[in-house]
Short mmCIF file of C-alpha atoms in Angstrom, two decimals:
data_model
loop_
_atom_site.label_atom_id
_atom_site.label_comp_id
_atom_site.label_asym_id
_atom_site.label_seq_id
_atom_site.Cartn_x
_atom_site.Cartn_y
_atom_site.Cartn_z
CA UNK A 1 0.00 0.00 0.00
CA UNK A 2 1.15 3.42 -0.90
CA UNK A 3 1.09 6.33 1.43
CA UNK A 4 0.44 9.44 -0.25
CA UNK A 5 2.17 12.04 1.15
CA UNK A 6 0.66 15.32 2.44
CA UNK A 7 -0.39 18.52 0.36
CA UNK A 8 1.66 21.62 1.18
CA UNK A 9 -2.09 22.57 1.97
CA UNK A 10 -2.04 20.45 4.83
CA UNK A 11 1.46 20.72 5.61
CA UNK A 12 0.68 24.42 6.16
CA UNK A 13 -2.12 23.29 8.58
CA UNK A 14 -0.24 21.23 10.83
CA UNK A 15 2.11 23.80 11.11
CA UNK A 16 -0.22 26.26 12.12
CA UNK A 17 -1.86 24.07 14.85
CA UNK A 18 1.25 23.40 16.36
CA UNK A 19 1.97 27.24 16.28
CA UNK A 20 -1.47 27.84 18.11
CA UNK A 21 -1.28 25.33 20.54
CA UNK A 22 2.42 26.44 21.61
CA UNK A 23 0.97 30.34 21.55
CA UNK A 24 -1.86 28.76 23.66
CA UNK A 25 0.64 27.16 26.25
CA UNK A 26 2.45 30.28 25.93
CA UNK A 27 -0.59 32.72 26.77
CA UNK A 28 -1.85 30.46 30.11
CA UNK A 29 1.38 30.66 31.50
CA UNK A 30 2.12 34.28 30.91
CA UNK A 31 -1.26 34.94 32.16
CA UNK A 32 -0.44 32.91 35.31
CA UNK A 33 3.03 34.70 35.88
CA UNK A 34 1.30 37.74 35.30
CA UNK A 35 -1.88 37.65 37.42
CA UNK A 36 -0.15 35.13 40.35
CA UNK A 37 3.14 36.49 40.36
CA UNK A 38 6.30 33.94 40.77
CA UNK A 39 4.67 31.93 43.37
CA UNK A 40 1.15 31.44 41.32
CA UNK A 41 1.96 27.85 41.23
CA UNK A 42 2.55 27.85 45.32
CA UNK A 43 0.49 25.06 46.25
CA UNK A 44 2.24 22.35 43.78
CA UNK A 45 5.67 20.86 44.56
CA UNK A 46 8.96 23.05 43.67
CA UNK A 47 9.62 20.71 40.56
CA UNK A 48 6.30 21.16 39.07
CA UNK A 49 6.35 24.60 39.70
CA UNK A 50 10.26 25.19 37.76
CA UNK A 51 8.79 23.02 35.16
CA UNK A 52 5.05 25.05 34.54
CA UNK A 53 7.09 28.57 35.24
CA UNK A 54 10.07 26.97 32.22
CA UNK A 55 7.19 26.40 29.67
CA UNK A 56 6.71 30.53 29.69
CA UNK A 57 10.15 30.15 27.45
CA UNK A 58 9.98 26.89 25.75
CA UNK A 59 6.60 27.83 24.39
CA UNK A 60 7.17 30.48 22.52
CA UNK A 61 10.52 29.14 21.20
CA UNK A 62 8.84 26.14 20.02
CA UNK A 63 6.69 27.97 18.31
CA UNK A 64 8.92 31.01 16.48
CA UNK A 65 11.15 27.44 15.26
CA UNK A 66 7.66 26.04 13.84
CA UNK A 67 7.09 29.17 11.90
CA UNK A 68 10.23 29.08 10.76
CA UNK A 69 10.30 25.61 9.86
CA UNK A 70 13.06 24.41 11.79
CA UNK A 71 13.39 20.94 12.53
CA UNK A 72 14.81 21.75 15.59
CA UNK A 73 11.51 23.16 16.89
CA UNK A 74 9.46 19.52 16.02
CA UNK A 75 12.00 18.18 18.87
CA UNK A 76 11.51 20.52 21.19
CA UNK A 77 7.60 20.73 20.87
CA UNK A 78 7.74 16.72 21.01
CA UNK A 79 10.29 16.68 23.54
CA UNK A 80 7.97 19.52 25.62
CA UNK A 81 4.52 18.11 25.01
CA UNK A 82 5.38 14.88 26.23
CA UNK A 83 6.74 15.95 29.41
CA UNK A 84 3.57 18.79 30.04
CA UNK A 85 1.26 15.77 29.46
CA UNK A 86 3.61 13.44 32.16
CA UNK A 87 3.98 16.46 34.53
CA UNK A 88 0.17 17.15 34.28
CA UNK A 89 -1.43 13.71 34.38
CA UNK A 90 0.81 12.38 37.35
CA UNK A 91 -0.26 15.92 39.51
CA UNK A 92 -3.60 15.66 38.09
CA UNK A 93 -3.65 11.84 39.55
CA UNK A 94 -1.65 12.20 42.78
CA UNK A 95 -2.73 15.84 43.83
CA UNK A 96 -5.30 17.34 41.86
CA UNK A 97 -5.62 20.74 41.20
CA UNK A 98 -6.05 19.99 37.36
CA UNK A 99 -9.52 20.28 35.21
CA UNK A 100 -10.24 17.37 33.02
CA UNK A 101 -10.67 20.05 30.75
CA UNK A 102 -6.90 21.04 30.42
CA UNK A 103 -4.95 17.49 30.84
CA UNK A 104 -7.61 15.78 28.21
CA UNK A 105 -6.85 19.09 24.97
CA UNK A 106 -3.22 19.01 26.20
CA UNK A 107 -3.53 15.42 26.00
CA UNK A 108 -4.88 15.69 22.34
CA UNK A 109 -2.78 17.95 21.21
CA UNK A 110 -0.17 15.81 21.83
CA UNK A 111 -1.95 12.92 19.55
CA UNK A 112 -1.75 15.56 16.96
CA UNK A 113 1.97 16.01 17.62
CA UNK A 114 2.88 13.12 17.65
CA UNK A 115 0.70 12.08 14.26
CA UNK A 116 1.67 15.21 12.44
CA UNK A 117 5.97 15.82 13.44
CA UNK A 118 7.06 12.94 10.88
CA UNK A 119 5.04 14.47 7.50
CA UNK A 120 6.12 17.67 8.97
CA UNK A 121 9.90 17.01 9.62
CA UNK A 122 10.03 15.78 6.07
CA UNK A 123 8.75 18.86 4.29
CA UNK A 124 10.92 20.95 6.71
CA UNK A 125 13.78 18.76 5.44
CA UNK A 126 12.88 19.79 1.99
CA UNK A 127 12.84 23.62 2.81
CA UNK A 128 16.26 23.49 4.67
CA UNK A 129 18.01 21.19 1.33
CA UNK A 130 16.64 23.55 -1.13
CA UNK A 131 17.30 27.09 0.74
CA UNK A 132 21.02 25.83 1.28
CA UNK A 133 21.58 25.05 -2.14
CA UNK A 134 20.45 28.17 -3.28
CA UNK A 135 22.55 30.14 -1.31
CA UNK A 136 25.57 28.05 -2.48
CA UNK A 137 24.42 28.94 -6.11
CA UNK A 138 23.95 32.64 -4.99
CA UNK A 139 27.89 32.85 -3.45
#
């Protein structure tokens, strides 16, 4: 059976869902800092709290690499994801504190992640092969 491969189309979707659920992540956080100050996460362990407070920066960079179609930015949102999902289910479990709401979207947004990073690393791969041999044709 033959996989057919993506549309630039749909590339260009995926691509922009991972930039608005980073942004998203990005938003709550900044929000938090903003309206709970550095001790808004007070009632949660120190490592949790380091971890949610970290996020504020990895979001965003995730994101700016997405845009600009780095394939350093697919590890880093997988790499991130999947450790926000661990973080947040095993508090969510053991403490509570968490809405359904919250760990079951971060949850799938992490399916889509994780189904989406391979088409997308490929066509990222493209971008990177073809803008480096045009600049060596442009020296």
């Amino acid at each position: 059976m033959i996989a057919l491969a993506p549309s630039v189309r749909t590339l260009r979707v995926f691509q922009i869902l991972w930039v608005i659920g980073f942004l998203i992540g990005t938003i709550t956080h900044t929000a938090d800092l903003i309206l709970g100050g550095l001790d808004v996460y007070g009632g949660f362990p120190p490592g949790v709290r380091l971890f949610w407070v970290t996020l504020t920066v990895l979001d965003p960079i995730t994101a700016v690499l997405i845009i600009l179609r780095r394939r350093s930015g697919i590890v880093l949102g997988i790499a991130v994801i999947v450790a926000d999902i661990a973080v947040n289910w095993t508090v969510f479990v053991l403490l509570g504190g968490l809405s359904w709401f919250g760990v079951i979207n971060q949850s799938l947004f992490a399916v889509l992640i994780l189904a989406t990073a391979r088409p997308l690393w490929i066509w990222f791969g493209r971008s990177s092969t073809r803008e480096r041999a045009d600049a060596g044709r442009a020296a």
